[in-house]
mmCIF file of C-alpha atoms in Angstrom:
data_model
loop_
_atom_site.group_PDB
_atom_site.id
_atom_site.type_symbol
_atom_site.label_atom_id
_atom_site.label_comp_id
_atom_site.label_asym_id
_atom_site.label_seq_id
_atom_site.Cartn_x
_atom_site.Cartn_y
_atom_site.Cartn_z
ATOM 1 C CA UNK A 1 5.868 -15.433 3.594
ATOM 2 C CA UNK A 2 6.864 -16.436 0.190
ATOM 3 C CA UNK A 3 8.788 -19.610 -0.869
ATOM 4 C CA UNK A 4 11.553 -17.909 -1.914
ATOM 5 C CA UNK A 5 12.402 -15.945 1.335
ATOM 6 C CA UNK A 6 12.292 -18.899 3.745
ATOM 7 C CA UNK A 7 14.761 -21.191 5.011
ATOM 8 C CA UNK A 8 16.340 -23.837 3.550
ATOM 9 C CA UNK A 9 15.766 -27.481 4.160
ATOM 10 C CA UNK A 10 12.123 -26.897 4.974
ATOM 11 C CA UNK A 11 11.499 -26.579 1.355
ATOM 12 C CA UNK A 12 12.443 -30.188 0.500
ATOM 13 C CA UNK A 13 9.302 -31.981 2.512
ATOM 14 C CA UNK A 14 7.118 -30.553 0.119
ATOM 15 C CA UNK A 15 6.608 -28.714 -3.571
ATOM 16 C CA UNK A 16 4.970 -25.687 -3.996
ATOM 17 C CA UNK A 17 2.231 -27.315 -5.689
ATOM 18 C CA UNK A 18 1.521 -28.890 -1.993
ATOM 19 C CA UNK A 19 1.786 -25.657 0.045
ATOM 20 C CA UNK A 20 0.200 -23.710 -2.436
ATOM 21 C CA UNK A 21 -2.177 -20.837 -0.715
ATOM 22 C CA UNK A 22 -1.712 -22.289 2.495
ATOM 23 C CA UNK A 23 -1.729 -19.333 5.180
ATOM 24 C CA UNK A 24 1.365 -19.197 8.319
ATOM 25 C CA UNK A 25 3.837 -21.249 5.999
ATOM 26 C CA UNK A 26 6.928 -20.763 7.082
ATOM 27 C CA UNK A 27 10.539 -23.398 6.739
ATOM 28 C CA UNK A 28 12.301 -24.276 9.295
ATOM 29 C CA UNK A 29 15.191 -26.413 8.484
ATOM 30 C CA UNK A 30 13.983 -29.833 9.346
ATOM 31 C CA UNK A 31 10.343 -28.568 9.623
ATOM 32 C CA UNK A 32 7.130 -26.837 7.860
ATOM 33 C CA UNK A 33 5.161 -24.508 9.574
ATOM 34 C CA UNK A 34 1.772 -23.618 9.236
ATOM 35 C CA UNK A 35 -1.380 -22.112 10.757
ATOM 36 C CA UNK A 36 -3.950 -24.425 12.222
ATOM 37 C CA UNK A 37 -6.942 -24.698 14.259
ATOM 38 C CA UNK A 38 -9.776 -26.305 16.127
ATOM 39 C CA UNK A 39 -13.198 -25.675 16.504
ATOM 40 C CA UNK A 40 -15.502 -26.084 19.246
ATOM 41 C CA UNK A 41 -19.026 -25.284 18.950
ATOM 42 C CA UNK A 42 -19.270 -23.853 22.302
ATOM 43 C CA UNK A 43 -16.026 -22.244 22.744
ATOM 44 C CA UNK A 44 -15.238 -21.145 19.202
ATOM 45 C CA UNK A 45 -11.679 -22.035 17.166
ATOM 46 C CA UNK A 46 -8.518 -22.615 19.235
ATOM 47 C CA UNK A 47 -5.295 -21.643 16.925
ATOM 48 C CA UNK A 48 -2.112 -22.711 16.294
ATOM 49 C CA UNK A 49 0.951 -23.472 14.481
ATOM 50 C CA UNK A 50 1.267 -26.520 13.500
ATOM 51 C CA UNK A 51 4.945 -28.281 12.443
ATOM 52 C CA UNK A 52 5.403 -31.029 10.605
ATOM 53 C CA UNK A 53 8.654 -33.431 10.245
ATOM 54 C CA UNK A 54 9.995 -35.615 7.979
ATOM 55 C CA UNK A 55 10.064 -38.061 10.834
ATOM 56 C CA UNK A 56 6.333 -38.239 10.884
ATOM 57 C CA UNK A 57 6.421 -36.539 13.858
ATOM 58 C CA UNK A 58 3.187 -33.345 13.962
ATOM 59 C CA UNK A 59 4.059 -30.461 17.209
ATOM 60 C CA UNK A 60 1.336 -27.942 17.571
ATOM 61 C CA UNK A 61 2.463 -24.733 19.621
ATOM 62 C CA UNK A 62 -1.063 -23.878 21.055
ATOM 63 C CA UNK A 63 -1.784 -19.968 20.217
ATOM 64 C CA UNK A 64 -5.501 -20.209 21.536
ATOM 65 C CA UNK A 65 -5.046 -17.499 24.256
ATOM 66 C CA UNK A 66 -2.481 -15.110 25.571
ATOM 67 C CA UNK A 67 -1.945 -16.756 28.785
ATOM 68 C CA UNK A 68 -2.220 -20.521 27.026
ATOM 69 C CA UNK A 69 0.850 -22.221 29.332
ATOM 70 C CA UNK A 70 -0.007 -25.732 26.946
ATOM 71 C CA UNK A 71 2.690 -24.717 24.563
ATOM 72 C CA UNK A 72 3.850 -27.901 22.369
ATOM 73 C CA UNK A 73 1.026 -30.372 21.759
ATOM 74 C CA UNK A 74 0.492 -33.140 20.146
ATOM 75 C CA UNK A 75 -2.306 -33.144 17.458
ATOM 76 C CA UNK A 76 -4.600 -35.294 19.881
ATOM 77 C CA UNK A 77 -3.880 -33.411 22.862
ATOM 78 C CA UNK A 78 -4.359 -30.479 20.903
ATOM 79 C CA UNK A 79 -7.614 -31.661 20.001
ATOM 80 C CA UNK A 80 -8.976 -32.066 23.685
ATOM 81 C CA UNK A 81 -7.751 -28.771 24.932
ATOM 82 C CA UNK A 82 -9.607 -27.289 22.123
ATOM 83 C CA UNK A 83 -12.688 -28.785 23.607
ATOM 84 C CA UNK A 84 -13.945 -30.017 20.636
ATOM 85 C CA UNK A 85 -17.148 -32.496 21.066
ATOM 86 C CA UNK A 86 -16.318 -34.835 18.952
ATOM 87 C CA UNK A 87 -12.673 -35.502 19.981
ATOM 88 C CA UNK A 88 -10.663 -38.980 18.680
ATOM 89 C CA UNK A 89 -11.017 -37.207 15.118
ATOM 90 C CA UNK A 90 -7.922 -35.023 14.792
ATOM 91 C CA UNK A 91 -7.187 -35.515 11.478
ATOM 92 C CA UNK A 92 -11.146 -34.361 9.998
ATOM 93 C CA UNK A 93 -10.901 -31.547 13.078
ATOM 94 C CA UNK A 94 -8.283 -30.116 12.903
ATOM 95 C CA UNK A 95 -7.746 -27.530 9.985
ATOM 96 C CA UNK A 96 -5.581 -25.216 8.088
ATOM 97 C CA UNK A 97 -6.223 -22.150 6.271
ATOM 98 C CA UNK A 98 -6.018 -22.461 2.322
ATOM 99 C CA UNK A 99 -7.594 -19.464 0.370
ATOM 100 C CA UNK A 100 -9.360 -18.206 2.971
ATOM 101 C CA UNK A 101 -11.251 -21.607 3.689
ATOM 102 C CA UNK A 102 -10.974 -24.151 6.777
ATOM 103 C CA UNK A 103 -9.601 -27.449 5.113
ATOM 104 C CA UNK A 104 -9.448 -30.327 7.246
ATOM 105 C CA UNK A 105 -5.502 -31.847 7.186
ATOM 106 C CA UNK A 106 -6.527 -34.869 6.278
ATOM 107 C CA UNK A 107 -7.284 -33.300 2.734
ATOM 108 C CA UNK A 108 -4.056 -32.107 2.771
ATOM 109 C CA UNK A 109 -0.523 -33.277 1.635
ATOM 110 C CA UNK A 110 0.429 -32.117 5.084
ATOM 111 C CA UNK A 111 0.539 -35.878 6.781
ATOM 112 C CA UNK A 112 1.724 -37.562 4.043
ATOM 113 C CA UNK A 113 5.276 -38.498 5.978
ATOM 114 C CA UNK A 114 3.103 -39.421 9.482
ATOM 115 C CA UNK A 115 1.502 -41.670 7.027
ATOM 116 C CA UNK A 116 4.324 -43.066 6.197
ATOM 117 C CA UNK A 117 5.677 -43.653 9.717
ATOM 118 C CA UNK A 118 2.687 -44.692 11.826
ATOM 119 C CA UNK A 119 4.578 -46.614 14.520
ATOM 120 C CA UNK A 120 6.676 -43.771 14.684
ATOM 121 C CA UNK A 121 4.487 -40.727 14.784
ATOM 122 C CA UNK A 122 3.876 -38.906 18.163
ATOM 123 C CA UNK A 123 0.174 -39.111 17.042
ATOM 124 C CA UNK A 124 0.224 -42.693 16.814
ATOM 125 C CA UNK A 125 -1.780 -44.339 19.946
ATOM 126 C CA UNK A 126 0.684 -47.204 20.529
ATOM 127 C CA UNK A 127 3.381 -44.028 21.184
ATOM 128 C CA UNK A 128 1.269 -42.697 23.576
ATOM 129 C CA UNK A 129 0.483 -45.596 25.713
ATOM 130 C CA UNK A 130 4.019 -46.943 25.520
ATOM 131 C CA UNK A 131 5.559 -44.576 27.673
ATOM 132 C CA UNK A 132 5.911 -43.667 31.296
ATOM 133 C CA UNK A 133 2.679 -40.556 31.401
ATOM 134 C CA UNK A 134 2.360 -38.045 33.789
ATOM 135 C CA UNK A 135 -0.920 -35.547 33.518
ATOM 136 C CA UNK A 136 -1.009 -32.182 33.754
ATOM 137 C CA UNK A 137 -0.884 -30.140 37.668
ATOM 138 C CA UNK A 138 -1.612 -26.736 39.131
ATOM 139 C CA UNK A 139 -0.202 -24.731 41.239
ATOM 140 C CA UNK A 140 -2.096 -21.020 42.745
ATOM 141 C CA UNK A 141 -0.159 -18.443 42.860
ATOM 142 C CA UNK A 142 0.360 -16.636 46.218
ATOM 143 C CA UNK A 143 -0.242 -13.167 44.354
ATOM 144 C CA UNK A 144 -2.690 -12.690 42.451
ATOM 145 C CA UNK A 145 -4.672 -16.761 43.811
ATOM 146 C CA UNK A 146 -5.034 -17.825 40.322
ATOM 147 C CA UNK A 147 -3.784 -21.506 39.321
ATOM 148 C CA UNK A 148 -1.468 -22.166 36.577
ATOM 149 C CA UNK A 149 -1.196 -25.305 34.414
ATOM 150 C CA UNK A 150 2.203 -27.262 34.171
ATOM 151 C CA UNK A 151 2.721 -29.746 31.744
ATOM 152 C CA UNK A 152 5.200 -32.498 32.762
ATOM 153 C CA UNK A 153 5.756 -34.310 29.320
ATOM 154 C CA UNK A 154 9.985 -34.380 29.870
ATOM 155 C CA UNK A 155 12.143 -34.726 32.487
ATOM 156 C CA UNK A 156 12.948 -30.967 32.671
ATOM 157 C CA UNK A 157 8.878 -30.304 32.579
ATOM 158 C CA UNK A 158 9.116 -32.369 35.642
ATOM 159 C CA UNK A 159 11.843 -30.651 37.682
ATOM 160 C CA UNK A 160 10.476 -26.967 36.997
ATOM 161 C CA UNK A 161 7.284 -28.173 38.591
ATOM 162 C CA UNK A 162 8.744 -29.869 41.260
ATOM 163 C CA UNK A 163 11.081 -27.020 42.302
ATOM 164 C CA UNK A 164 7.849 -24.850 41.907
ATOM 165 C CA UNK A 165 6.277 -27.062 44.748
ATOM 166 C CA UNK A 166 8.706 -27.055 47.111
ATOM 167 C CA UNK A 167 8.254 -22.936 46.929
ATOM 168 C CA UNK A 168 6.245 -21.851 49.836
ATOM 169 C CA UNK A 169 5.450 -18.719 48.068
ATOM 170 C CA UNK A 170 5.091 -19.293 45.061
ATOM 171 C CA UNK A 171 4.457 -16.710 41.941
ATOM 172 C CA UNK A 172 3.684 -16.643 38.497
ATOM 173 C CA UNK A 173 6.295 -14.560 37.801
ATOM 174 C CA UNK A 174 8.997 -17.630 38.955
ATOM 175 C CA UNK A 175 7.466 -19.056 35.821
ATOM 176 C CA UNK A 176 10.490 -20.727 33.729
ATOM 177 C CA UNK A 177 11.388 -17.768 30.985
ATOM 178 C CA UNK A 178 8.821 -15.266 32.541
ATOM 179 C CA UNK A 179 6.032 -17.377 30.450
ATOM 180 C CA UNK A 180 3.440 -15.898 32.449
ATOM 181 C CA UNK A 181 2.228 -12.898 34.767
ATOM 182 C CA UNK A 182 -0.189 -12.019 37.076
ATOM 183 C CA UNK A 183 -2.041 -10.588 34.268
ATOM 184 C CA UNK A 184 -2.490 -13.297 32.282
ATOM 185 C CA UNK A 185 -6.255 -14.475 32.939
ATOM 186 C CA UNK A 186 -6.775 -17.998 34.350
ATOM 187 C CA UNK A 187 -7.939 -20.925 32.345
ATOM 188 C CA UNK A 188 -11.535 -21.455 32.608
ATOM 189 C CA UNK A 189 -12.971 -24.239 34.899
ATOM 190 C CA UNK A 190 -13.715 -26.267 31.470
ATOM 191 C CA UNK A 191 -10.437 -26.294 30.469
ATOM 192 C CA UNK A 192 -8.713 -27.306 33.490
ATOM 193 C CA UNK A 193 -10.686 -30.405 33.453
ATOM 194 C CA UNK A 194 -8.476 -31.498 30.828
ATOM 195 C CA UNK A 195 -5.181 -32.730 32.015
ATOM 196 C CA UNK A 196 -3.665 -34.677 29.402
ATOM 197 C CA UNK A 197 -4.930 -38.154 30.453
ATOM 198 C CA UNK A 198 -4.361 -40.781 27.025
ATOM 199 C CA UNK A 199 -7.533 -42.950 28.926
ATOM 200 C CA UNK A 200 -9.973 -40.397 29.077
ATOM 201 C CA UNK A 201 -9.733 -36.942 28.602
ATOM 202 C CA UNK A 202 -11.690 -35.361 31.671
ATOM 203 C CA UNK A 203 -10.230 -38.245 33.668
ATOM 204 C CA UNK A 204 -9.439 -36.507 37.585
ATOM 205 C CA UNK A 205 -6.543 -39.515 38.490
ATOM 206 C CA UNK A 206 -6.244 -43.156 36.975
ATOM 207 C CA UNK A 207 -3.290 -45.260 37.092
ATOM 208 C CA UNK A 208 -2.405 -44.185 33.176
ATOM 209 C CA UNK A 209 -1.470 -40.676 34.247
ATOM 210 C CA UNK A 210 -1.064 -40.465 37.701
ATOM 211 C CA UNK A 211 2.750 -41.515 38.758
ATOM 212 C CA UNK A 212 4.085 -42.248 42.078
ATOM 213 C CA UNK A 213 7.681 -42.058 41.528
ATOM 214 C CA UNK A 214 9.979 -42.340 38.241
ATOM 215 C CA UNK A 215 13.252 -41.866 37.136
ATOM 216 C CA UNK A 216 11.682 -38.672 34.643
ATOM 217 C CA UNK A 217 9.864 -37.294 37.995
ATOM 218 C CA UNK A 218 12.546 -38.379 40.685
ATOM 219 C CA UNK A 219 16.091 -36.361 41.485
ATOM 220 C CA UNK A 220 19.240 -37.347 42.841
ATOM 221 C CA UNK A 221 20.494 -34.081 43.224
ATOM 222 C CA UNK A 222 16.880 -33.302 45.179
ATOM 223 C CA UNK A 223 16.838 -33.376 49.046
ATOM 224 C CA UNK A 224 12.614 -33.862 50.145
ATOM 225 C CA UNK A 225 11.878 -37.073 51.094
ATOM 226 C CA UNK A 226 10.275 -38.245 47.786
ATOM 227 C CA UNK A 227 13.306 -37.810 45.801
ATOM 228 C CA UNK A 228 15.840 -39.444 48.382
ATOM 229 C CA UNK A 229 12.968 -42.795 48.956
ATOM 230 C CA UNK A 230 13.031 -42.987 45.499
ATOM 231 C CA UNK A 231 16.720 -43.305 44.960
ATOM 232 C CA UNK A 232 17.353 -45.643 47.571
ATOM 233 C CA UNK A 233 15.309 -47.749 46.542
ATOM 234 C CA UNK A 234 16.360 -47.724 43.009
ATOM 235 C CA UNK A 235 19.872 -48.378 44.570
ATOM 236 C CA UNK A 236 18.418 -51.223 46.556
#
């Protein structure tokens, strides 16, 4: 998509001159859009589009398969679910297409406002550790028996799973939006081992992503015995 045909303020992060050749671009109006990737020797490149903010702030919509249920990601996260080996090195790993080629972002002009901003980037480790963290769950479907991924990163993450637990029956097809089906294959076994945990990546329950009970995972409105312990004793 040219330069001239997209939107608006998009076009005043960057010149031309930066975006030149660069393949997905697309503005947004707070945003620039492009197509990225990660490669893992064993399991070959994971794409996606990557969006970047004047904020500092870098989303990556994960693209890597049909049924992919990771959606928004941070560059890190990103990273991991990739399965690349040598993880903790977003910024050399993770690539865009210019010309045909796989350049490495951080030879682009692409994080020159999350350099700016490091305390305020969502890829910025003191960000990640600084807030409440819950990792990644699965539920099986009653149909078709195979286990979907839910990521809990707000508090509206957090209540769609939790309604989807207290289903006895539950389907993929009660999937928020109709994101998935039946049809949709399963993540493989490697994958599912990564859940989103900022200690380690394969980690299977620590106390950095396992939560008992917060206000982003807890309902007032809610009437199982979690929900109502919780706000009594918050009202205590």
């Amino acid at each position: 998509m040219g330069s001239e045909n997209v939107a608006k303020n998009g076009a005043l992060l960057f010149t031309d001159g930066e975006l030149k050749d660069i393949s997905g671009l697309q503005k947004g109006d707070d945003f620039v859009e492009v197509m990225c990737g990660c490669t893992s020797h064993r399991y070959g490149d994971a794409v996606g589009r990557l969006r970047v903010f004047a904020n500092g702030f870098l989303d990556i919509y994960c693209e890597c398969t049909p049924g992919c249920q990771e959606g928004k990601l941070t560059p890190a996260a990103f990273e991991k679910h990739s399965g690349r080996e040598s993880a903790r090195k977003w910024k050399y790993n993770i690539w865009v297409i210019i010309n045909g080629d796989k350049v490495p972002i951080l030879k682009t002009a692409l994080l020159k406002y999350y350099n700016q901003s490091p305390k305020q980037a969502n890829g910025s480790a003191k960000s990640q550790h600084s807030k409440v963290f819950h990792r990644d769950e699965f539920l099986q479907c009653t149909q078709c028996n195979k286990y979907r991924r839910f990521r809990l990163r707000s508090k509206e993450d957090c209540h769609t799973y939790h309604e989807a637990l207290q289903k006895e029956s539950w389907k993929c097809s009660d999937m928020a939006l109709g994101k998935i089906t039946c049809d949709a294959d399963e993540e493989r076994a490697s994958r599912k081992a990564y859940r989103g945990c900022s200690r380690s990546p394969t980690c299977k329950g620590c106390t950095s992503c396992v939560c008992f009970g917060c206000e982003l995972c807890r309902f007032s409105d809610c009437n199982c015995q979690n929900c109502i312990d919780f706000t009594r004793n918050v009202k205590a």
